[in-house]
mmCIF file of C-alpha atoms in Angstrom:
data_model
loop_
_atom_site.group_PDB
_atom_site.id
_atom_site.type_symbol
_atom_site.label_atom_id
_atom_site.label_comp_id
_atom_site.label_asym_id
_atom_site.label_seq_id
_atom_site.Cartn_x
_atom_site.Cartn_y
_atom_site.Cartn_z
ATOM 1 C CA MET A 18 250.452 -17.658 94.205
ATOM 2 C CA ILE A 19 251.466 -14.036 94.501
ATOM 3 C CA VAL A 20 251.391 -12.321 91.101
ATOM 4 C CA LYS A 21 254.822 -10.811 91.753
ATOM 5 C CA ASN A 22 256.290 -14.333 92.096
ATOM 6 C CA ILE A 23 254.596 -15.427 88.863
ATOM 7 C CA ILE A 24 256.114 -12.448 87.054
ATOM 8 C CA ILE A 25 259.534 -13.233 88.548
ATOM 9 C CA ASP A 26 259.232 -16.768 87.117
ATOM 10 C CA CYS A 27 258.208 -15.274 83.750
ATOM 11 C CA ALA A 28 261.193 -12.931 83.797
ATOM 12 C CA LYS A 29 263.452 -15.931 84.402
ATOM 13 C CA TYR A 30 261.879 -17.853 81.502
ATOM 14 C CA LEU A 31 262.147 -14.822 79.207
ATOM 15 C CA GLU A 32 265.580 -13.763 80.505
ATOM 16 C CA LEU A 33 264.354 -10.250 81.344
ATOM 17 C CA SER A 34 267.202 -9.359 83.697
ATOM 18 C CA ASP A 35 266.110 -5.717 84.080
ATOM 19 C CA VAL A 36 262.652 -6.803 85.302
ATOM 20 C CA LEU A 37 264.225 -9.331 87.681
ATOM 21 C CA GLU A 38 266.550 -6.676 89.112
ATOM 22 C CA TYR A 39 263.667 -4.281 89.662
ATOM 23 C CA LEU A 40 261.409 -6.871 91.321
ATOM 24 C CA ASN A 41 264.158 -8.271 93.535
ATOM 25 C CA SER A 42 265.450 -4.876 94.728
ATOM 26 C CA GLU A 43 262.574 -2.731 95.920
ATOM 27 C CA SER A 44 264.689 0.417 96.227
ATOM 28 C CA GLN A 45 265.610 0.634 92.543
ATOM 29 C CA GLU A 46 263.833 3.268 90.459
ATOM 30 C CA ILE A 47 261.658 1.933 87.642
ATOM 31 C CA THR A 48 262.602 2.783 84.074
ATOM 32 C CA GLU A 49 260.126 3.307 81.258
ATOM 33 C CA ASP A 50 261.264 0.069 79.576
ATOM 34 C CA VAL A 51 260.782 -1.990 82.756
ATOM 35 C CA SER A 52 257.425 -0.332 83.400
ATOM 36 C CA GLU A 53 256.238 -1.247 79.887
ATOM 37 C CA LYS A 54 257.388 -4.866 80.305
ATOM 38 C CA LEU A 55 255.677 -5.132 83.717
ATOM 39 C CA ASN A 56 252.427 -3.719 82.344
ATOM 40 C CA THR A 57 252.491 -6.204 79.456
ATOM 41 C CA LEU A 58 253.261 -9.049 81.862
ATOM 42 C CA LEU A 59 250.320 -7.999 84.071
ATOM 43 C CA ILE A 60 248.019 -8.000 81.046
ATOM 44 C CA ALA A 61 249.306 -11.478 80.200
ATOM 45 C CA VAL A 62 248.697 -12.642 83.804
ATOM 46 C CA ASN A 63 245.085 -11.434 83.636
ATOM 47 C CA MET A 64 244.565 -13.055 80.226
ATOM 48 C CA THR A 65 245.968 -16.357 81.498
ATOM 49 C CA ASN A 66 243.894 -16.138 84.671
ATOM 50 C CA ASN A 67 240.697 -15.643 82.649
ATOM 51 C CA LEU A 68 241.623 -18.483 80.291
ATOM 52 C CA ILE A 69 242.157 -20.921 83.160
ATOM 53 C CA ALA A 70 238.932 -19.898 84.919
ATOM 54 C CA SER A 71 236.774 -20.064 81.808
ATOM 55 C CA ILE A 72 238.061 -23.306 80.254
ATOM 56 C CA TYR A 73 240.031 -25.506 82.655
ATOM 57 C CA PHE A 74 239.221 -24.865 86.319
ATOM 58 C CA GLU A 75 235.943 -23.010 86.771
ATOM 59 C CA LEU A 76 235.462 -20.657 89.687
ATOM 60 C CA ILE A 77 232.037 -21.494 91.100
ATOM 61 C CA ASP A 78 229.977 -19.694 93.716
ATOM 62 C CA CYS A 79 226.430 -19.942 95.087
ATOM 63 C CA ILE A 80 224.052 -17.294 96.326
ATOM 64 C CA ASN A 81 220.614 -17.362 97.927
ATOM 65 C CA VAL A 82 218.233 -14.851 96.350
ATOM 66 C CA GLU A 83 214.621 -13.839 96.461
ATOM 67 C CA VAL A 84 212.883 -13.799 93.108
ATOM 68 C CA GLN A 85 210.727 -10.824 92.139
ATOM 69 C CA ASN A 86 208.418 -11.004 89.110
ATOM 70 C CA ASN A 87 209.904 -14.420 88.213
ATOM 71 C CA ILE A 88 213.250 -12.761 87.260
ATOM 72 C CA VAL A 89 216.576 -12.557 89.050
ATOM 73 C CA PRO A 90 218.673 -9.841 87.351
ATOM 74 C CA PHE A 91 222.363 -10.668 86.931
ATOM 75 C CA SER A 92 223.240 -7.676 89.119
ATOM 76 C CA ASN A 93 221.363 -9.333 92.024
ATOM 77 C CA ILE A 94 223.424 -12.505 91.601
ATOM 78 C CA SER A 95 226.918 -11.041 91.606
ATOM 79 C CA ASN A 96 228.996 -8.050 90.603
ATOM 80 C CA LYS A 97 231.544 -10.464 89.121
ATOM 81 C CA ASN A 98 231.679 -11.362 85.432
ATOM 82 C CA ILE A 99 229.349 -14.364 85.279
ATOM 83 C CA VAL A 100 230.347 -17.007 82.730
ATOM 84 C CA GLU A 101 227.482 -19.469 83.167
ATOM 85 C CA ILE A 102 224.518 -20.177 85.404
ATOM 86 C CA LYS A 103 225.187 -23.794 86.372
ATOM 87 C CA ASN A 104 222.161 -24.786 88.471
ATOM 88 C CA VAL A 105 219.245 -23.338 90.384
ATOM 89 C CA TYR A 106 217.956 -25.012 93.556
ATOM 90 C CA ASP A 107 214.762 -24.529 95.580
ATOM 91 C CA ASP A 108 214.542 -24.309 99.398
ATOM 92 C CA ASN A 109 214.927 -28.095 99.688
ATOM 93 C CA ASN A 110 218.077 -28.188 97.528
ATOM 94 C CA PHE A 111 216.304 -29.789 94.562
ATOM 95 C CA LYS A 112 217.285 -28.657 91.085
ATOM 96 C CA ILE A 113 214.595 -26.614 89.423
ATOM 97 C CA PRO A 114 214.089 -25.558 85.803
ATOM 98 C CA PHE A 115 215.249 -22.080 84.778
ATOM 99 C CA LYS A 116 215.906 -19.991 81.692
ATOM 100 C CA VAL A 117 218.780 -17.598 81.185
ATOM 101 C CA LEU A 118 217.811 -14.602 79.087
ATOM 102 C CA SER A 119 219.459 -11.242 78.484
ATOM 103 C CA ASP A 120 217.727 -9.601 81.461
ATOM 104 C CA GLY A 121 218.552 -12.331 83.993
ATOM 105 C CA VAL A 122 217.495 -15.766 85.202
ATOM 106 C CA HIS A 123 213.786 -16.577 84.827
ATOM 107 C CA ILE A 124 212.411 -18.828 87.581
ATOM 108 C CA ASN A 125 208.917 -19.688 88.866
ATOM 109 C CA TYR A 126 209.896 -19.824 92.553
ATOM 110 C CA SER A 127 210.127 -17.179 95.281
ATOM 111 C CA LYS A 128 213.425 -18.139 96.976
ATOM 112 C CA VAL A 129 216.237 -19.954 95.189
ATOM 113 C CA LYS A 130 219.925 -20.765 95.410
ATOM 114 C CA ILE A 131 221.806 -19.990 92.202
ATOM 115 C CA GLU A 132 225.090 -21.718 91.386
ATOM 116 C CA TYR A 133 227.211 -19.883 88.808
ATOM 117 C CA SER A 134 230.713 -19.756 87.384
ATOM 118 C CA TYR A 135 232.554 -16.471 87.038
ATOM 119 C CA LEU A 136 235.745 -14.848 85.808
ATOM 120 C CA PRO A 137 238.246 -13.629 88.392
ATOM 121 C CA ASP A 138 238.725 -9.944 89.056
ATOM 122 C CA PRO A 139 241.767 -8.275 87.449
ATOM 123 C CA VAL A 140 244.915 -8.712 89.506
ATOM 124 C CA ASN A 141 247.882 -6.453 90.209
ATOM 125 C CA LEU A 142 251.452 -7.097 91.297
ATOM 126 C CA GLU A 143 250.548 -7.657 94.970
ATOM 127 C CA SER A 144 247.432 -9.805 94.366
ATOM 128 C CA ASP A 145 247.196 -13.396 95.494
ATOM 129 C CA ILE A 146 245.755 -15.948 93.065
ATOM 130 C CA ASN A 147 244.690 -18.550 95.606
ATOM 131 C CA TYR A 148 241.666 -20.131 93.940
ATOM 132 C CA TYR A 149 243.376 -22.833 91.846
ATOM 133 C CA LEU A 150 244.351 -25.843 93.911
ATOM 134 C CA LYS A 151 246.248 -27.739 91.226
ATOM 135 C CA LEU A 152 248.394 -24.932 89.797
ATOM 136 C CA ASN A 153 251.738 -23.618 90.929
ATOM 137 C CA SER A 154 253.478 -20.398 89.927
ATOM 138 C CA LEU A 155 255.854 -22.110 87.459
ATOM 139 C CA LEU A 156 253.025 -23.653 85.449
ATOM 140 C CA PHE A 157 250.999 -20.432 85.594
ATOM 141 C CA ALA A 158 254.099 -18.553 84.399
ATOM 142 C CA GLN A 159 254.304 -20.774 81.298
ATOM 143 C CA GLY A 160 250.875 -19.559 80.242
ATOM 144 C CA VAL A 161 251.808 -15.965 80.991
ATOM 145 C CA VAL A 162 254.995 -16.275 78.909
ATOM 146 C CA GLY A 163 252.946 -17.557 75.970
ATOM 147 C CA GLU A 164 250.523 -14.625 76.245
ATOM 148 C CA TYR A 165 253.383 -12.128 76.713
ATOM 149 C CA LEU A 166 255.199 -13.355 73.610
ATOM 150 C CA PHE A 167 251.927 -13.238 71.654
ATOM 151 C CA LEU A 168 251.356 -9.636 72.764
ATOM 152 C CA LYS A 169 254.912 -8.785 71.721
ATOM 153 C CA GLY A 170 254.346 -10.316 68.263
ATOM 154 C CA ASN A 171 256.607 -13.363 68.612
ATOM 155 C CA ILE A 172 253.952 -15.791 67.370
ATOM 156 C CA ASP A 173 256.085 -18.916 66.788
ATOM 157 C CA GLU A 174 257.669 -18.949 70.225
ATOM 158 C CA ALA A 175 254.342 -17.957 71.821
ATOM 159 C CA TYR A 176 252.705 -20.956 70.176
ATOM 160 C CA SER A 177 255.247 -23.393 71.628
ATOM 161 C CA TRP A 178 254.869 -21.972 75.166
ATOM 162 C CA ASP A 179 251.081 -21.912 74.823
ATOM 163 C CA LYS A 180 250.946 -25.515 73.570
ATOM 164 C CA ARG A 181 253.113 -26.755 76.450
ATOM 165 C CA PHE A 182 250.960 -24.863 78.946
ATOM 166 C CA LYS A 183 247.627 -26.033 77.529
ATOM 167 C CA ASP A 184 248.775 -29.650 77.203
ATOM 168 C CA THR A 185 249.751 -29.660 80.879
ATOM 169 C CA LEU A 186 246.470 -28.017 81.905
ATOM 170 C CA PHE A 187 244.490 -30.518 79.854
ATOM 171 C CA ALA A 188 246.311 -33.427 81.507
ATOM 172 C CA MET A 189 245.649 -31.937 84.942
ATOM 173 C CA SER A 190 241.979 -31.195 84.321
ATOM 174 C CA ARG A 191 240.890 -34.494 82.788
ATOM 175 C CA PRO A 192 239.087 -36.882 85.130
ATOM 176 C CA LYS A 193 241.243 -39.554 86.681
ATOM 177 C CA ARG A 194 239.577 -42.910 87.133
ATOM 178 C CA ASN A 195 240.358 -46.584 86.980
ATOM 179 C CA ILE A 196 239.718 -48.421 83.753
ATOM 180 C CA ASN A 197 238.270 -51.875 84.290
ATOM 181 C CA MET A 198 238.870 -54.280 81.449
ATOM 182 C CA PRO A 199 236.475 -57.175 80.866
ATOM 183 C CA SER A 200 237.546 -60.439 82.446
ATOM 184 C CA LYS A 201 237.182 -62.393 79.203
ATOM 185 C CA ARG A 202 240.273 -63.181 77.225
ATOM 186 C CA TRP A 203 241.121 -61.000 74.286
ATOM 187 C CA LEU A 204 241.705 -62.798 71.011
#
């Protein structure tokens, strides 16, 4: 999903014809009003992106590190914004105990693999959000519209967009499995 396409969908939802005209015709000069709307929409895209990554569809990565003094500082794990240390594995891929403290991950091993979740980097108009398999630009745009309206102070309408977006995300993120009923007769 290219961020520009998400913002085009948002502009359609919000009926921002001046933003649509600017994004669809690259030669047009940007006005101060359009620039302000685009900046607010980009803030809303980043807020929505962080919300999705922290609550609904985690972004997870692993890294192999060498432990010094039984501590792995967060800066040695990643330069990304780490949300949670999920698991730590030894050389044989067995889970090992660890503690997360303010200075890093405390481990009693020399080489480990650390699995962690993180927040995505801020995006701009040309960025590609390609790390969510289940989302499309229309659904993502619903969340952005809710955040945009909230930032603009239209709380009631923002709530309705946000509720629709979060209900859909919740339905998509819940585990899907078969329910087996007992074979006995119900009375």
